[in-house]
Coordinates of C-alpha atoms and ligand atoms in Angstrom, one line a residue:
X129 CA 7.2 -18.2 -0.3
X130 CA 8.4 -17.3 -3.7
X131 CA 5.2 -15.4 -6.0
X132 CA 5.2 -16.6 -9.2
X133 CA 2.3 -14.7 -10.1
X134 CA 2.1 -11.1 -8.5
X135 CA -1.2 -9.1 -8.6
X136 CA -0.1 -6.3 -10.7
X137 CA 3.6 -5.4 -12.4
X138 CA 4.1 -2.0 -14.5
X139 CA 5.0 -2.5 -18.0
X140 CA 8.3 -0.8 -19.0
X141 CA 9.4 -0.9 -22.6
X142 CA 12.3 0.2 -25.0
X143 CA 10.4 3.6 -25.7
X144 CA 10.5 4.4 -21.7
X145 CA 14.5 3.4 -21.3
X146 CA 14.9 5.4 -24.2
X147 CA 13.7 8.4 -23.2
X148 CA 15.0 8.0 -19.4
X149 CA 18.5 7.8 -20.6
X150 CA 17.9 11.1 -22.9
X151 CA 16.9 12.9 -19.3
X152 CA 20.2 11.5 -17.9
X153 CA 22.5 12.6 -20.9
X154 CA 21.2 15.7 -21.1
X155 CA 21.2 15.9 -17.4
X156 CA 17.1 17.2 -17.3
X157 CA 16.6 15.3 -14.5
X158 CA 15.1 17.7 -12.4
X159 CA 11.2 19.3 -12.0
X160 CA 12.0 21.3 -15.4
X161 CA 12.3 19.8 -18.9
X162 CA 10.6 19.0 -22.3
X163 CA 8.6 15.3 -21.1
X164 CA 6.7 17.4 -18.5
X165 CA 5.3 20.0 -20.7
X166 CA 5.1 16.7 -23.5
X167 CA 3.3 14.9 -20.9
X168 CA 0.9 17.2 -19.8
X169 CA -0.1 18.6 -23.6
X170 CA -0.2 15.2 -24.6
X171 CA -2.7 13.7 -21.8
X172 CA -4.7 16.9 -22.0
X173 CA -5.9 16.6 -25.9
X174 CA -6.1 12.6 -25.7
X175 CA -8.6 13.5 -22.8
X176 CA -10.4 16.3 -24.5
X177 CA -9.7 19.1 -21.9
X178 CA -7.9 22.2 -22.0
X179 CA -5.2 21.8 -19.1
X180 CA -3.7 18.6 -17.5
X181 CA -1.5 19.8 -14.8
X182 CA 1.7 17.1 -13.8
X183 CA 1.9 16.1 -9.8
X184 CA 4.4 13.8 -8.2
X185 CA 2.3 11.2 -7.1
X186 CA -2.0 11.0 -7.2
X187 CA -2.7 11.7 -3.4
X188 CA -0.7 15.0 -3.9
X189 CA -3.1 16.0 -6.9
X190 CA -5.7 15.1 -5.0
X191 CA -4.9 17.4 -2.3
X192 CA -3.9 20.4 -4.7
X193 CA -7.3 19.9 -6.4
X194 CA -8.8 20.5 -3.3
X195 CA -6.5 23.2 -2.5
X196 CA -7.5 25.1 -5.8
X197 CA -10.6 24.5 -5.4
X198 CA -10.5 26.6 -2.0
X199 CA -11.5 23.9 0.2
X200 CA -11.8 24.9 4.0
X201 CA -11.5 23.6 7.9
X202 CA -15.0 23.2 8.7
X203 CA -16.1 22.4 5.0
X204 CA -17.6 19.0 4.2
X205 CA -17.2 16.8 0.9
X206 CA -18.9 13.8 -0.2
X207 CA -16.6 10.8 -1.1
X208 CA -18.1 7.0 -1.3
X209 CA -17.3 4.9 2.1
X210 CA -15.6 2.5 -0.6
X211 CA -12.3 4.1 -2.3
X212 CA -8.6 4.3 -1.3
X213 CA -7.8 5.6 1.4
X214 CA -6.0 8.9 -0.3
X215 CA -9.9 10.0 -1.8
X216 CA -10.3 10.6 1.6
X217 CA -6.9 11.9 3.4
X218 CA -6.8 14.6 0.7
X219 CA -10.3 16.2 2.0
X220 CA -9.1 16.0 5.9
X221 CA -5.4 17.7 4.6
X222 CA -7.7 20.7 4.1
X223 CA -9.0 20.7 7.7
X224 CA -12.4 19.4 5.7
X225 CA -14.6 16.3 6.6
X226 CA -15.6 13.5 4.5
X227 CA -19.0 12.8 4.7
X228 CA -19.1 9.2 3.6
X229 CA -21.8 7.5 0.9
X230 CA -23.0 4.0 0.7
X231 CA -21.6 2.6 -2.8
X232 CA -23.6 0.2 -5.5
X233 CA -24.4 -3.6 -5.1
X234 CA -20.8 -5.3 -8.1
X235 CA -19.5 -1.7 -8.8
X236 CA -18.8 -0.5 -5.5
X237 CA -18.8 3.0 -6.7
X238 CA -20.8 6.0 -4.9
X239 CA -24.9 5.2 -5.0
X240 CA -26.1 8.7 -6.0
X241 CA -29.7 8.0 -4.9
X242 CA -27.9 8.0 -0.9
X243 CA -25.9 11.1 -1.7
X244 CA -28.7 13.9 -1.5
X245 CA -29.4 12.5 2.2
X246 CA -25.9 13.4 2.8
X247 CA -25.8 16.9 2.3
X248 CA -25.6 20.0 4.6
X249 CA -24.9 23.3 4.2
X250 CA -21.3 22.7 5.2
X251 CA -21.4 20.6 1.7
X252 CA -18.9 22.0 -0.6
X253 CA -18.3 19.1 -3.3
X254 CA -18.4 15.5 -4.4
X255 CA -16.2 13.5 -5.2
X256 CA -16.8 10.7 -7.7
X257 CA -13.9 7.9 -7.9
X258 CA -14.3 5.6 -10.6
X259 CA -13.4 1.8 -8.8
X260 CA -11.1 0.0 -10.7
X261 CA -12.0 0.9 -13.6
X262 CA -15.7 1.7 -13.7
X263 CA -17.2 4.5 -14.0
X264 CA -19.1 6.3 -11.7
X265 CA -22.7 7.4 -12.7
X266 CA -21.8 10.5 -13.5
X267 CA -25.2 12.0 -14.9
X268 CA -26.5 11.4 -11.3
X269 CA -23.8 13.1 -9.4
X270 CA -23.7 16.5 -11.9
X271 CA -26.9 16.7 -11.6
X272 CA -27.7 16.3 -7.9
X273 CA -24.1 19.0 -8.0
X274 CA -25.5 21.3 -10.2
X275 CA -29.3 21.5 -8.0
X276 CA -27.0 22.0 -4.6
X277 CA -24.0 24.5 -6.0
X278 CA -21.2 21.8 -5.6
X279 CA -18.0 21.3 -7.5
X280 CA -17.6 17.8 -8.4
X281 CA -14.1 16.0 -8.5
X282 CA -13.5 12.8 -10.3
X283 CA -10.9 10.9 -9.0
X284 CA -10.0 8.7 -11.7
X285 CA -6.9 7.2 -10.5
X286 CA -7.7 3.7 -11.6
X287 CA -9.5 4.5 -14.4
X288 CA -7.4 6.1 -17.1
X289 CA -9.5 6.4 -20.9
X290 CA -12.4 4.9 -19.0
X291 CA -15.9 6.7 -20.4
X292 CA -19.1 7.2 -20.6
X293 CA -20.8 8.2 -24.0
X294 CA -17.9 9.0 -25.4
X295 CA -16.5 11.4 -22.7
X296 CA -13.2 10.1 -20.6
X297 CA -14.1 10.3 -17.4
X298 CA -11.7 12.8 -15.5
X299 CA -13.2 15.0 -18.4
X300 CA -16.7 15.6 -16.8
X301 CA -16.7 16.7 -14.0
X302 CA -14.8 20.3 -12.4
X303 CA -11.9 18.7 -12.5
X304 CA -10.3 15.1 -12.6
X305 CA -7.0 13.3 -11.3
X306 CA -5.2 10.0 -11.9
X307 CA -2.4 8.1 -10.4
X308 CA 0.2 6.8 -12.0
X309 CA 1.6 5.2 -9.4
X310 CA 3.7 1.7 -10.3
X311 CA 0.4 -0.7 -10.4
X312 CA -1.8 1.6 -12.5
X313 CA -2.7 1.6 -15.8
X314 CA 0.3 3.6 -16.8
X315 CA 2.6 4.3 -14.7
X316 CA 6.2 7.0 -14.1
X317 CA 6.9 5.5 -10.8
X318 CA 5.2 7.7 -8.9
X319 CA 3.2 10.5 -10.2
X320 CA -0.3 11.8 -10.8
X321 CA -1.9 14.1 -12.8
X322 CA -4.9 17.0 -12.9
X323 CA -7.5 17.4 -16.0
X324 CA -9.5 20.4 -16.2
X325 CA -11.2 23.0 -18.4
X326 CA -11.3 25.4 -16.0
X327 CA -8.7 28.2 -16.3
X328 CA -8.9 30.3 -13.2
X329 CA -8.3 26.6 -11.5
X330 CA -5.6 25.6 -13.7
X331 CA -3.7 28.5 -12.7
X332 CA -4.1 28.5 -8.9
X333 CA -3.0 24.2 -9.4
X334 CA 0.5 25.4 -10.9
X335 CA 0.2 28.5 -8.5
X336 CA 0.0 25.9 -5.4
X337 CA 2.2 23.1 -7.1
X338 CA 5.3 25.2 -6.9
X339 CA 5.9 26.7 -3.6
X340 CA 3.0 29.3 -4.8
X341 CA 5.3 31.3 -6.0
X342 CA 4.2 33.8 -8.4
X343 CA 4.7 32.6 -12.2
X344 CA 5.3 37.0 -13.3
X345 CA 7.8 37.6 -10.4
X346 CA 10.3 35.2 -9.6
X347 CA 11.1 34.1 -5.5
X348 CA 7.7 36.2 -5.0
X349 CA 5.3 34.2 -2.9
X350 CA 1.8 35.8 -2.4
X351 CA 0.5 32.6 -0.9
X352 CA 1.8 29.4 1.4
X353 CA 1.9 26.8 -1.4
X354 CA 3.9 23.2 -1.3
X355 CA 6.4 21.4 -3.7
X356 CA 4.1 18.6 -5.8
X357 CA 6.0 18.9 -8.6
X358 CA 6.7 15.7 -10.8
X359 CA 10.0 15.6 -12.7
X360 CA 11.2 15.1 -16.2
X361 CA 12.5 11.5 -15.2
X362 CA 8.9 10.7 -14.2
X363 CA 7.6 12.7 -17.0
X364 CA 9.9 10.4 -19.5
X365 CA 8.4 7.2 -18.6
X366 CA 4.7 9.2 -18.6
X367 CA 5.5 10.3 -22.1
X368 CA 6.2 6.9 -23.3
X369 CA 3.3 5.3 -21.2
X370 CA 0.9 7.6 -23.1
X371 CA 1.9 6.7 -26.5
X372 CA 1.8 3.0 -25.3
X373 CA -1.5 3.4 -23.4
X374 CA -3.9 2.3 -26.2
X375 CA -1.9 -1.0 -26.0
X376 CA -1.8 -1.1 -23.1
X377 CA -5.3 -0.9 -22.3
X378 CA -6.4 -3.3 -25.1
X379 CA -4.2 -6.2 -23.4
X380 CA -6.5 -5.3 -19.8
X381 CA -9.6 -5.6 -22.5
X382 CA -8.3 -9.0 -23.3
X383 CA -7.0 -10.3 -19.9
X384 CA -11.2 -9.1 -18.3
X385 CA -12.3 -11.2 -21.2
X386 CA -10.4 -14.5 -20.3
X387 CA -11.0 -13.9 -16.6
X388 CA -14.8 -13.3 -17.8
X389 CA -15.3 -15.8 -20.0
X390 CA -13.4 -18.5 -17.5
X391 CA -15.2 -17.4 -14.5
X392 CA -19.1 -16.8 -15.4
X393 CA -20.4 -19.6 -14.9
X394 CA -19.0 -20.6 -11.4
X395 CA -21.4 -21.1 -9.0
X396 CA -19.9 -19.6 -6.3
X397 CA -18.4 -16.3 -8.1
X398 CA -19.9 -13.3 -9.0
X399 CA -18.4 -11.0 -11.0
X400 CA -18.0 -6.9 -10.9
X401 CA -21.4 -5.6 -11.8
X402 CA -21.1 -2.1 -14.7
X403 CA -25.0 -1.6 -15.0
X404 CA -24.6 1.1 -17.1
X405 CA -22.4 -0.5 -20.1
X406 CA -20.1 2.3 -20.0
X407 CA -16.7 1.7 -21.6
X408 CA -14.3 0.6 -18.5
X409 CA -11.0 -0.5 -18.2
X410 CA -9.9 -2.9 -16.1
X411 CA -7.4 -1.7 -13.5
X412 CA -7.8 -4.9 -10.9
X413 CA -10.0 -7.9 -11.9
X414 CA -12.5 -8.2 -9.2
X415 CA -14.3 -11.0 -8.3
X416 CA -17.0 -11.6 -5.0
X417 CA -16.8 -15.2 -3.4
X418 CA -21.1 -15.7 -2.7
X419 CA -22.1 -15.9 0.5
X420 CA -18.5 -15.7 2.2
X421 CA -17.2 -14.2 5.1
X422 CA -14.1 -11.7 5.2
X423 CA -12.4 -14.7 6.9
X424 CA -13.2 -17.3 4.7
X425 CA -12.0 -14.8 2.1
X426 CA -8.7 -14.0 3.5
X427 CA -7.9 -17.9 4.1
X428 CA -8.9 -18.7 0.3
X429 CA -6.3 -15.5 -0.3
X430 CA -4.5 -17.6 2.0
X431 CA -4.4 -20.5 -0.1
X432 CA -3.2 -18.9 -3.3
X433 CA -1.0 -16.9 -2.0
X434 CA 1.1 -20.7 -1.3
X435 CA 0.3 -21.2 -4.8
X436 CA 2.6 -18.3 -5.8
X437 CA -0.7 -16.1 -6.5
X438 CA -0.7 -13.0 -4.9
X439 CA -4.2 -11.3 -4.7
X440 CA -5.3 -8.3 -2.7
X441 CA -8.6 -8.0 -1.2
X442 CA -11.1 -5.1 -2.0
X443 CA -10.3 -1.8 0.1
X444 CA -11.7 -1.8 3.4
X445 CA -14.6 0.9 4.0
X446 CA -13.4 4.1 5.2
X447 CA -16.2 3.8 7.6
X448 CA -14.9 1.4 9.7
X449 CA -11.5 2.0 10.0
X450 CA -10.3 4.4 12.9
X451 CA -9.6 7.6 11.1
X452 CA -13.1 8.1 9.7
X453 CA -15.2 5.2 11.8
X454 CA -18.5 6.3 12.4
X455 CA -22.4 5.3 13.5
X456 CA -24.3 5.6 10.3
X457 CA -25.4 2.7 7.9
X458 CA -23.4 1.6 4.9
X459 CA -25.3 -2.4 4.6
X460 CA -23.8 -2.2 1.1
X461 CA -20.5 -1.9 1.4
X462 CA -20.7 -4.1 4.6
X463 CA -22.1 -6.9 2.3
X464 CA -19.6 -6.6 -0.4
X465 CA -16.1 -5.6 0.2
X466 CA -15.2 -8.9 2.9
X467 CA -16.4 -11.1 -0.3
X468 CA -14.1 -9.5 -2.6
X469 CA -10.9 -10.5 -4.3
X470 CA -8.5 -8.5 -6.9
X471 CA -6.9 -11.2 -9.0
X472 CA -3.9 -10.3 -11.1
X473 CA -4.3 -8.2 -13.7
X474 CA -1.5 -6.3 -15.6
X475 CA -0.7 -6.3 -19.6
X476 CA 2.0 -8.7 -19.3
X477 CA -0.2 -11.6 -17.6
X478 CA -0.3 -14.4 -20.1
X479 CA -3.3 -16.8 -20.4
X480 CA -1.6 -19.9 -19.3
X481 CA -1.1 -17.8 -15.8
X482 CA -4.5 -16.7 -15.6
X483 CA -5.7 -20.1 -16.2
X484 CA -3.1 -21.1 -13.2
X485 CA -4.8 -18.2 -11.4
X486 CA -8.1 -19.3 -11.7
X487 CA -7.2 -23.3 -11.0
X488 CA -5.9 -21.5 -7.4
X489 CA -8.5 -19.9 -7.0
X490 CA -11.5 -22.8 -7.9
X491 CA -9.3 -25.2 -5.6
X492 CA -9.1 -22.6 -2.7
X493 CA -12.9 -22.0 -2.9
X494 CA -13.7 -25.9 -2.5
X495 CA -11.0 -26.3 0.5
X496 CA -12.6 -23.4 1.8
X497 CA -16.6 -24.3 1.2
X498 CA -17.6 -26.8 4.1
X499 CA -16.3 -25.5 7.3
X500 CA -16.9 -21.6 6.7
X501 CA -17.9 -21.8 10.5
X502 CA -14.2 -22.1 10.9
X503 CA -13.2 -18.9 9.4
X504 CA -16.1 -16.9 11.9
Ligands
LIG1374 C1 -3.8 5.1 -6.4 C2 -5.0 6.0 -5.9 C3 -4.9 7.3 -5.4 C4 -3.5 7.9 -5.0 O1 -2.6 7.8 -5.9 P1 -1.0 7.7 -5.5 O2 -0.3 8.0 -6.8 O3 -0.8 6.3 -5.0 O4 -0.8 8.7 -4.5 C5 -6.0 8.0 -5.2 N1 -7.2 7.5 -5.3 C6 -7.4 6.2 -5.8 C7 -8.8 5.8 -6.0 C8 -6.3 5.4 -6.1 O5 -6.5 4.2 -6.5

């Protein structure tokens, strides 16, 4: 089955060749050159903080985050039962525990009225992903962080110049990190990045990024650190991302708008819920099928897929997958996340194919409606 419409595709312009082949003439292809240091100044003013510290891929910043923030075996952090699965790898790569939190009703991010309830005094942090694109309720978690004395990490992997009152979130909180991994909002291949304000923590991240070796005394290594370290060719096609993103973003603004307009009055369909009217991006158009079953789901998913339309379903909960299954309650996340469906969503997507998208997707939902007992 050929796709004719995949769910996400990165965006690579003239500026990004450009600047890929100047890496390759000048032969800085390696973990040192100018685009790094470019990179990380540039992404640390458009996002208001002091440092933004370059990693080779978002898990790994994620885990050196953690790592600078002195996370221990034994230590617990708070991370929504809804997120990819690297939120919660990165805690349990510190010997720590994720202590998993129920998530909202459309936003699926973290319900901060179930986090207090969560907390011991093995609690060392939260940590606040903003879902594809929205943002978390931020005021809630800092202050429920601040009452408890814990650090609070936004992973904002899928949410790049996402904000709330102004403030980019990644900006807010201790410390922030985003992806940019080939299907995010911008993209260097692999790669991820750390935000924070912070200067003590800045230095132990590039302490820990490079073999903890000692930045004064070269080959000196006062502590065990690991190679996360992105490189210049990566840092190229960041550079060119960033001065692209604006664009970049504004074509996702457009593509939620189709997809919104198109969609809202199905009677079947409901659409992501952002309560608070903060300013989100959209990373992966979600949509819930009402009153579904994961099955029925994954057979309309099915369907579109011989369409040529790949989707992806919403991420499983952490809490029921083997690594991190346990016995407490998440009826939130239970009800949601078999309902949902990411539907493409990159800048390149035209509106002829989303209205091709959404003809799939209307048909699939009718062939599917009738016989749901089939899909139990
Ligand atoms: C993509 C993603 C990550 C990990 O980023 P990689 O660059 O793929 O390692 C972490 N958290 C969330 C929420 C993500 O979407």
């Amino acid at each position: 089955m050929t796709i004719k419409i995949p769910v996400a595709q990165p965006d690579i312009g003239e500026l990004e060749t450009q600047y890929v082949l100047d890496c390759l003439n000048t032969k800085w292809i390696s973990s040192n050159g100018s685009y790094i240091s470019k990179l990380e100044s540039k992404f640390a003013s458009m996002m208001g903080v002091k440092h933004a510290i370059t990693t080779n891929n978002g898990t790994t910043a994620l885990h050196l985050a953690l790592v600078a923030l002195d996370l221990k075996p034994g230590d617990e952090v708070i991370v929504p039962t809804i997120t990819y699965i690297a939120t919660a790898n990165a805690v349990s790569y510190c010997g720590a525990k994720p202590v998993l939190v129920d998530v909202l009703p459309g936003s699926l991010n973290i319900d901060p009225s179930k986090i207090e309830d969560a907390i011991t005094p093995k609690t060392k942090g939260i940590i606040a992903v903003h879902l594809y694109g929205y943002p978390a309720d931020m005021g809630a978690i800092k202050s429920i962080a601040e009452h408890n004395d814990l650090w609070v990490l936004e992973d904002a992997a899928e949410s790049h110049k996402a904000s709330i009152n102004g403030k980019f979130v990644g900006s807010i909180g201790d410390c922030g990190v985003f992806s940019f991994f080939g299907n995010k909002i911008m993209t260097t291949g692999e790669g991820g990045m750390i935000t924070t304000n912070d200067d003590a923590l800045a230095s132990r991240m590039r302490l820990f990024r490079g073999q903890g070796m000692d930045v004064e005394r070269r080959y000196w290594h006062p502590v065990i650190g690991y190679n996360y370290r992105m490189t210049n060719i990566q840092a190229a096609i960041g550079l060119a991302q960033l001065e692209r993103l604006d664009k970049l973003i504004s074509r996702r603004d457009h593509i939620k708008r189709v997809y919104d307009y198109l969609l809202k009055d199905h009677p079947d369909i409901e659409l992501n819920r952002n309560p608070n009217n903060y300013r989100d991006v959209c990373w992966l158009y979600n949509i819930f099928i009402k009153n579904c079953s994961r099955l029925r789901r994954d057979a309309i998913m099915k369907l579109m897929l011989k369409d040529g339309i790949e989707t992806r379903p919403v991420f499983y909960p952490l809490h029921i997958m083997p690594p991190y299954e346990n016995n407490n309650n998440y009826p939130i996340a239970d009800d949601w996340y078999g309902r949902g469906i990411n539907l493409p969503t990159y800048s390149e997507l035209t509106e002829a194919e989303i209205k091709e998208v959404i003809k799939s997707l209307v048909k699939a939902i009718d062939d599917t409606k009738f016989n749901d007992e089939n899909w139990c």
